[in-house]
Every structure is written in C-alpha cells, then in structure tokens.
Amino acid sequence: MPRIYNKSWLDDDTVAAWIFLAPALILLGIFLIWPIAYLFYLSFTAGSFTTKGIYWVFLRNYSRLLLNSDFWQVIGNTVYFTVATVIPSLVIPLGLAVLLNRTFALRGVLRTAYFLPSITSLVAAGLGFRWLFQTQGPINSLLNTIGIQPIPWLGETFWAMPVLIILSVWKQLGFNMVVFLAGLQAIPESRYEAAELDGANAWQQFWHVTLPGLRPTLIFATVTTVIFTLRSFEQVYVITGGGPINSTNLLVYYIYQEAFNQFDFGYAAAAATVLLAVTLVLVYLQLKTWGEES
C-alpha cells in the first residue's frame, strides 16, 4: 500500500518559494497595500498633520461628500469627461490600426508619428494646447480666416471641457493604436481567407473576425484607457484650473484641492477612496462584460 505524504508548509520547496516571493511581496506591501490601507484609515479621520494631530470622525467625511453639491458637480464632470474621452480613444485608434495593418510601406513611419504624443510630457502638451486654444491663439485665428467668430474656448463652461477631452484623446491615441496593431497582427490570416471564401465582405470580416480576435486586446485597451482617464490631473491643472465656474474640475483635481489647498486630508481621503472604489467596480464590470467567460 503506497505511503501518503502530507505536504508541509515548511518543506524545502515552500520555503524556497516564499524566499523568492518575499522581495516582491515586501515592495507591494510598502508601496501598494500600506498606502491604500492608510488612505482608507484617513477617510475616517479629521484634523491635520500638526501638533493637534488627527482624530476619529467615523463616517462624517462620507456624509459630507454626499451632501456637498460641488462634489456631485465634480462627479458629473468626471463622468462626462470619461465617457467622451474613452469612446473616441478606442474607436479612432482601432480604425487607424486597421488601416495601417494594410499599409505596409509606411506602417513604421506612421506608427512612430502616431505614437509620439504618448511619450510627450502631458504638462508640456497641456501648455501647448492652452496656447493653441487661447482667445487670440492659432485655433481662433484659423477660424477667423474662414469667417467664424473667435470662440472663448477656455472662458466658457460649454467649450472648456472639450479642450481637455481633445488633449486626452490625442494623448491616448498613439498608445492604443500600437496595441490594436499588435493585436491585429496576431490574428491568423487564414481566418480572413476562410471568411472571404464564405462570401463575407469587408464589414462582415471586421465584425465576425477582427473584433472577436481582438477581444483580449480590447479588454486591455479599455481598462488602461479608463484608468488613464479617471486619474486625469495635469490637463486640468495646466489648462483650466478647474474653471470656469468649476465646469472642468475632475475628481483627482478636486482631491488635490481639498488635500493641499484646504488641508482637509480626511475629506480628500474619503473622495480618493470613492475614486478607488469606482475604478475597481468599472474594471470588474469591463472584465466581466468583455471577458471570454460570461
């Protein structure tokens, strides 16, 4: 009768595994788990990091969030900004990737040109966009030459947010295009040949071959784009400062204002906790919806 060995938690293989994992686990604990735990703790406190210290207020910061009209305006701004940025940041790069996948002669040059915004400093790009869209800037000068009155892009609530959206889409476009192009090149050509033999036109091939083949790539691009959009700060800080009349104030910039302008760290931590929770829920829903397993 064969002997049954009970694997111990202290056998050589397990000890070796923990030794190899320890550096990564320590770094994760210091730079990820501990900051999140401390943020969650701060959201239940008030006060400041002075001689008076901080004190426990339990759910008061969250109730202040729910009753604060400025917070709900910021939430509305963030939802508008996120939806209006994520959709074109996925659709436009996907279309460009499909076109570049068939343009073999200039693929490398065009891919590099489209990718350049992704490696450009967002602060520098923001300063450039602020110059372009100022009242006497090049955009209004161009509009004036074709008979359109200058638009106060950064001075009106209706136009300020589209400037931030254009910058964010421009910034994300090249990265997503390269990701989609890599995904397209991983789809076997035999699938398109089989679809063509079955009489499928270009649109049917895209819908029934390209999109299913890009599902893992779409999941990755959607998740990274949503995270990039939700953490947007530099655009607001450099171009609009949250104005005019709080119309471009996004959640991350709102957290920054409350923490480092008002020094209300507990309230800012509560807002940051809400942002973290919303991000986790959105990522989970995306993985659930787009995942290969329903």
PDB file of N, CA and C in Angstrom, residues 225-282:
ATOM      1  N   THR A 225      -7.335  52.610 -20.702  1.00  0.00           N
ATOM      2  CA  THR A 225      -7.849  53.929 -21.078  1.00  0.00           C
ATOM      3  C   THR A 225      -8.748  54.496 -19.990  1.00  0.00           C
ATOM      4  N   VAL A 226      -9.592  53.656 -19.399  1.00  0.00           N
ATOM      5  CA  VAL A 226     -10.454  54.127 -18.315  1.00  0.00           C
ATOM      6  C   VAL A 226      -9.621  54.582 -17.124  1.00  0.00           C
ATOM      7  N   ILE A 227      -8.592  53.816 -16.766  1.00  0.00           N
ATOM      8  CA  ILE A 227      -7.732  54.199 -15.645  1.00  0.00           C
ATOM      9  C   ILE A 227      -7.002  55.504 -15.955  1.00  0.00           C
ATOM     10  N   PHE A 228      -6.455  55.620 -17.178  1.00  0.00           N
ATOM     11  CA  PHE A 228      -5.767  56.847 -17.583  1.00  0.00           C
ATOM     12  C   PHE A 228      -6.703  58.045 -17.495  1.00  0.00           C
ATOM     13  N   THR A 229      -7.948  57.866 -17.905  1.00  0.00           N
ATOM     14  CA  THR A 229      -8.900  58.970 -17.929  1.00  0.00           C
ATOM     15  C   THR A 229      -9.328  59.359 -16.520  1.00  0.00           C
ATOM     16  N   LEU A 230      -9.620  58.372 -15.680  1.00  0.00           N
ATOM     17  CA  LEU A 230     -10.075  58.677 -14.326  1.00  0.00           C
ATOM     18  C   LEU A 230      -9.004  59.362 -13.488  1.00  0.00           C
ATOM     19  N   ARG A 231      -7.742  59.111 -13.770  1.00  0.00           N
ATOM     20  CA  ARG A 231      -6.674  59.733 -12.981  1.00  0.00           C
ATOM     21  C   ARG A 231      -6.189  61.048 -13.592  1.00  0.00           C
ATOM     22  N   SER A 232      -6.929  61.601 -14.527  1.00  0.00           N
ATOM     23  CA  SER A 232      -6.500  62.829 -15.204  1.00  0.00           C
ATOM     24  C   SER A 232      -6.372  63.977 -14.205  1.00  0.00           C
ATOM     25  N   PHE A 233      -5.229  64.607 -14.227  1.00  0.00           N
ATOM     26  CA  PHE A 233      -4.952  65.731 -13.326  1.00  0.00           C
ATOM     27  C   PHE A 233      -4.207  66.853 -14.049  1.00  0.00           C
ATOM     28  N   GLU A 234      -3.170  66.493 -14.796  1.00  0.00           N
ATOM     29  CA  GLU A 234      -2.304  67.501 -15.400  1.00  0.00           C
ATOM     30  C   GLU A 234      -3.069  68.418 -16.346  1.00  0.00           C
ATOM     31  N   GLN A 235      -4.018  67.848 -17.116  1.00  0.00           N
ATOM     32  CA  GLN A 235      -4.775  68.661 -18.066  1.00  0.00           C
ATOM     33  C   GLN A 235      -5.497  69.796 -17.352  1.00  0.00           C
ATOM     34  N   VAL A 236      -6.181  69.441 -16.266  1.00  0.00           N
ATOM     35  CA  VAL A 236      -6.948  70.435 -15.522  1.00  0.00           C
ATOM     36  C   VAL A 236      -6.014  71.441 -14.862  1.00  0.00           C
ATOM     37  N   TYR A 237      -4.946  70.959 -14.260  1.00  0.00           N
ATOM     38  CA  TYR A 237      -4.021  71.826 -13.520  1.00  0.00           C
ATOM     39  C   TYR A 237      -3.363  72.850 -14.436  1.00  0.00           C
ATOM     40  N   VAL A 238      -2.965  72.410 -15.632  1.00  0.00           N
ATOM     41  CA  VAL A 238      -2.205  73.280 -16.528  1.00  0.00           C
ATOM     42  C   VAL A 238      -3.110  74.195 -17.342  1.00  0.00           C
ATOM     43  N   ILE A 239      -4.263  73.689 -17.802  1.00  0.00           N
ATOM     44  CA  ILE A 239      -5.057  74.432 -18.784  1.00  0.00           C
ATOM     45  C   ILE A 239      -6.147  75.277 -18.139  1.00  0.00           C
ATOM     46  N   THR A 240      -6.962  74.688 -17.277  1.00  0.00           N
ATOM     47  CA  THR A 240      -8.157  75.400 -16.804  1.00  0.00           C
ATOM     48  C   THR A 240      -8.181  75.663 -15.308  1.00  0.00           C
ATOM     49  N   GLY A 241      -7.442  74.901 -14.515  1.00  0.00           N
ATOM     50  CA  GLY A 241      -7.515  75.065 -13.066  1.00  0.00           C
ATOM     51  C   GLY A 241      -8.882  74.735 -12.495  1.00  0.00           C
ATOM     52  N   GLY A 242      -9.637  73.905 -13.209  1.00  0.00           N
ATOM     53  CA  GLY A 242     -10.971  73.523 -12.751  1.00  0.00           C
ATOM     54  C   GLY A 242     -12.077  74.438 -13.218  1.00  0.00           C
ATOM     55  N   GLY A 243     -11.734  75.583 -13.776  1.00  0.00           N
ATOM     56  CA  GLY A 243     -12.743  76.540 -14.229  1.00  0.00           C
ATOM     57  C   GLY A 243     -13.082  76.367 -15.690  1.00  0.00           C
ATOM     58  N   PRO A 244     -13.919  77.224 -16.216  1.00  0.00           N
ATOM     59  CA  PRO A 244     -14.597  78.313 -15.498  1.00  0.00           C
ATOM     60  C   PRO A 244     -15.805  77.807 -14.701  1.00  0.00           C
ATOM     61  N   ILE A 245     -16.039  78.384 -13.553  1.00  0.00           N
ATOM     62  CA  ILE A 245     -17.161  78.073 -12.658  1.00  0.00           C
ATOM     63  C   ILE A 245     -17.208  76.571 -12.357  1.00  0.00           C
ATOM     64  N   ASN A 246     -16.034  75.999 -12.086  1.00  0.00           N
ATOM     65  CA  ASN A 246     -15.950  74.596 -11.661  1.00  0.00           C
ATOM     66  C   ASN A 246     -16.396  73.600 -12.732  1.00  0.00           C
ATOM     67  N   SER A 247     -16.473  74.035 -13.980  1.00  0.00           N
ATOM     68  CA  SER A 247     -17.030  73.180 -15.040  1.00  0.00           C
ATOM     69  C   SER A 247     -16.063  72.115 -15.519  1.00  0.00           C
ATOM     70  N   THR A 248     -14.761  72.265 -15.257  1.00  0.00           N
ATOM     71  CA  THR A 248     -13.781  71.264 -15.692  1.00  0.00           C
ATOM     72  C   THR A 248     -13.064  70.625 -14.506  1.00  0.00           C
ATOM     73  N   ASN A 249     -13.605  70.794 -13.333  1.00  0.00           N
ATOM     74  CA  ASN A 249     -12.993  70.216 -12.140  1.00  0.00           C
ATOM     75  C   ASN A 249     -13.270  68.717 -12.112  1.00  0.00           C
ATOM     76  N   LEU A 250     -12.229  67.918 -12.252  1.00  0.00           N
ATOM     77  CA  LEU A 250     -12.352  66.462 -12.226  1.00  0.00           C
ATOM     78  C   LEU A 250     -12.008  65.937 -10.832  1.00  0.00           C
ATOM     79  N   LEU A 251     -12.329  64.686 -10.586  1.00  0.00           N
ATOM     80  CA  LEU A 251     -12.265  64.144  -9.237  1.00  0.00           C
ATOM     81  C   LEU A 251     -10.849  64.172  -8.660  1.00  0.00           C
ATOM     82  N   VAL A 252      -9.845  63.844  -9.473  1.00  0.00           N
ATOM     83  CA  VAL A 252      -8.470  63.841  -8.952  1.00  0.00           C
ATOM     84  C   VAL A 252      -8.031  65.258  -8.605  1.00  0.00           C
ATOM     85  N   TYR A 253      -8.390  66.229  -9.444  1.00  0.00           N
ATOM     86  CA  TYR A 253      -8.040  67.610  -9.146  1.00  0.00           C
ATOM     87  C   TYR A 253      -8.798  68.116  -7.920  1.00  0.00           C
ATOM     88  N   TYR A 254     -10.026  67.674  -7.763  1.00  0.00           N
ATOM     89  CA  TYR A 254     -10.821  68.030  -6.581  1.00  0.00           C
ATOM     90  C   TYR A 254     -10.165  67.481  -5.316  1.00  0.00           C
ATOM     91  N   ILE A 255      -9.678  66.253  -5.373  1.00  0.00           N
ATOM     92  CA  ILE A 255      -8.975  65.656  -4.228  1.00  0.00           C
ATOM     93  C   ILE A 255      -7.718  66.459  -3.906  1.00  0.00           C
ATOM     94  N   TYR A 256      -6.994  66.849  -4.945  1.00  0.00           N
ATOM     95  CA  TYR A 256      -5.779  67.657  -4.754  1.00  0.00           C
ATOM     96  C   TYR A 256      -6.108  68.983  -4.069  1.00  0.00           C
ATOM     97  N   GLN A 257      -7.165  69.653  -4.513  1.00  0.00           N
ATOM     98  CA  GLN A 257      -7.553  70.927  -3.915  1.00  0.00           C
ATOM     99  C   GLN A 257      -7.906  70.777  -2.442  1.00  0.00           C
ATOM    100  N   GLU A 258      -8.703  69.749  -2.136  1.00  0.00           N
ATOM    101  CA  GLU A 258      -9.125  69.572  -0.759  1.00  0.00           C
ATOM    102  C   GLU A 258      -7.953  69.191   0.151  1.00  0.00           C
ATOM    103  N   ALA A 259      -7.000  68.439  -0.381  1.00  0.00           N
ATOM    104  CA  ALA A 259      -5.884  67.974   0.444  1.00  0.00           C
ATOM    105  C   ALA A 259      -4.811  69.041   0.615  1.00  0.00           C
ATOM    106  N   PHE A 260      -4.436  69.720  -0.471  1.00  0.00           N
ATOM    107  CA  PHE A 260      -3.254  70.577  -0.421  1.00  0.00           C
ATOM    108  C   PHE A 260      -3.562  72.066  -0.513  1.00  0.00           C
ATOM    109  N   ASN A 261      -4.797  72.414  -0.795  1.00  0.00           N
ATOM    110  CA  ASN A 261      -5.209  73.817  -0.699  1.00  0.00           C
ATOM    111  C   ASN A 261      -5.990  74.082   0.585  1.00  0.00           C
ATOM    112  N   GLN A 262      -6.940  73.170   0.891  1.00  0.00           N
ATOM    113  CA  GLN A 262      -7.755  73.312   2.088  1.00  0.00           C
ATOM    114  C   GLN A 262      -7.184  72.557   3.289  1.00  0.00           C
ATOM    115  N   PHE A 263      -6.217  71.671   3.035  1.00  0.00           N
ATOM    116  CA  PHE A 263      -5.610  70.849   4.082  1.00  0.00           C
ATOM    117  C   PHE A 263      -6.641  70.024   4.847  1.00  0.00           C
ATOM    118  N   ASP A 264      -7.687  69.623   4.121  1.00  0.00           N
ATOM    119  CA  ASP A 264      -8.726  68.763   4.698  1.00  0.00           C
ATOM    120  C   ASP A 264      -8.432  67.333   4.257  1.00  0.00           C
ATOM    121  N   PHE A 265      -7.436  66.712   4.896  1.00  0.00           N
ATOM    122  CA  PHE A 265      -6.923  65.434   4.418  1.00  0.00           C
ATOM    123  C   PHE A 265      -7.932  64.305   4.581  1.00  0.00           C
ATOM    124  N   GLY A 266      -8.702  64.319   5.634  1.00  0.00           N
ATOM    125  CA  GLY A 266      -9.691  63.265   5.827  1.00  0.00           C
ATOM    126  C   GLY A 266     -10.763  63.292   4.759  1.00  0.00           C
ATOM    127  N   TYR A 267     -11.266  64.470   4.456  1.00  0.00           N
ATOM    128  CA  TYR A 267     -12.278  64.618   3.410  1.00  0.00           C
ATOM    129  C   TYR A 267     -11.703  64.228   2.047  1.00  0.00           C
ATOM    130  N   ALA A 268     -10.464  64.657   1.760  1.00  0.00           N
ATOM    131  CA  ALA A 268      -9.817  64.289   0.498  1.00  0.00           C
ATOM    132  C   ALA A 268      -9.602  62.777   0.416  1.00  0.00           C
ATOM    133  N   ALA A 269      -9.246  62.160   1.548  1.00  0.00           N
ATOM    134  CA  ALA A 269      -9.059  60.709   1.562  1.00  0.00           C
ATOM    135  C   ALA A 269     -10.369  59.987   1.291  1.00  0.00           C
ATOM    136  N   ALA A 270     -11.469  60.518   1.808  1.00  0.00           N
ATOM    137  CA  ALA A 270     -12.776  59.915   1.536  1.00  0.00           C
ATOM    138  C   ALA A 270     -13.103  60.008   0.048  1.00  0.00           C
ATOM    139  N   ALA A 271     -12.834  61.161  -0.575  1.00  0.00           N
ATOM    140  CA  ALA A 271     -13.064  61.305  -2.013  1.00  0.00           C
ATOM    141  C   ALA A 271     -12.159  60.370  -2.811  1.00  0.00           C
ATOM    142  N   ALA A 272     -10.904  60.221  -2.372  1.00  0.00           N
ATOM    143  CA  ALA A 272      -9.984  59.310  -3.053  1.00  0.00           C
ATOM    144  C   ALA A 272     -10.432  57.857  -2.904  1.00  0.00           C
ATOM    145  N   THR A 273     -10.972  57.519  -1.750  1.00  0.00           N
ATOM    146  CA  THR A 273     -11.498  56.164  -1.552  1.00  0.00           C
ATOM    147  C   THR A 273     -12.672  55.894  -2.490  1.00  0.00           C
ATOM    148  N   VAL A 274     -13.533  56.893  -2.667  1.00  0.00           N
ATOM    149  CA  VAL A 274     -14.644  56.755  -3.621  1.00  0.00           C
ATOM    150  C   VAL A 274     -14.102  56.552  -5.031  1.00  0.00           C
ATOM    151  N   LEU A 275     -13.074  57.311  -5.407  1.00  0.00           N
ATOM    152  CA  LEU A 275     -12.468  57.145  -6.732  1.00  0.00           C
ATOM    153  C   LEU A 275     -11.898  55.741  -6.901  1.00  0.00           C
ATOM    154  N   LEU A 276     -11.211  55.241  -5.874  1.00  0.00           N
ATOM    155  CA  LEU A 276     -10.654  53.897  -5.935  1.00  0.00           C
ATOM    156  C   LEU A 276     -11.761  52.853  -6.091  1.00  0.00           C
ATOM    157  N   ALA A 277     -12.840  53.004  -5.334  1.00  0.00           N
ATOM    158  CA  ALA A 277     -13.947  52.052  -5.403  1.00  0.00           C
ATOM    159  C   ALA A 277     -14.606  52.081  -6.778  1.00  0.00           C
ATOM    160  N   VAL A 278     -14.820  53.279  -7.316  1.00  0.00           N
ATOM    161  CA  VAL A 278     -15.433  53.401  -8.643  1.00  0.00           C
ATOM    162  C   VAL A 278     -14.541  52.767  -9.703  1.00  0.00           C
ATOM    163  N   THR A 279     -13.241  52.992  -9.607  1.00  0.00           N
ATOM    164  CA  THR A 279     -12.305  52.418 -10.575  1.00  0.00           C
ATOM    165  C   THR A 279     -12.325  50.899 -10.520  1.00  0.00           C
ATOM    166  N   LEU A 280     -12.295  50.330  -9.321  1.00  0.00           N
ATOM    167  CA  LEU A 280     -12.320  48.874  -9.176  1.00  0.00           C
ATOM    168  C   LEU A 280     -13.617  48.289  -9.726  1.00  0.00           C
ATOM    169  N   VAL A 281     -14.747  48.945  -9.461  1.00  0.00           N
ATOM    170  CA  VAL A 281     -16.031  48.455  -9.966  1.00  0.00           C
ATOM    171  C   VAL A 281     -16.067  48.507 -11.491  1.00  0.00           C
ATOM    172  N   LEU A 282     -15.598  49.606 -12.069  1.00  0.00           N
ATOM    173  CA  LEU A 282     -15.604  49.726 -13.530  1.00  0.00           C
ATOM    174  C   LEU A 282     -14.697  48.687 -14.182  1.00  0.00           C
TER     175      LEU A 282
END
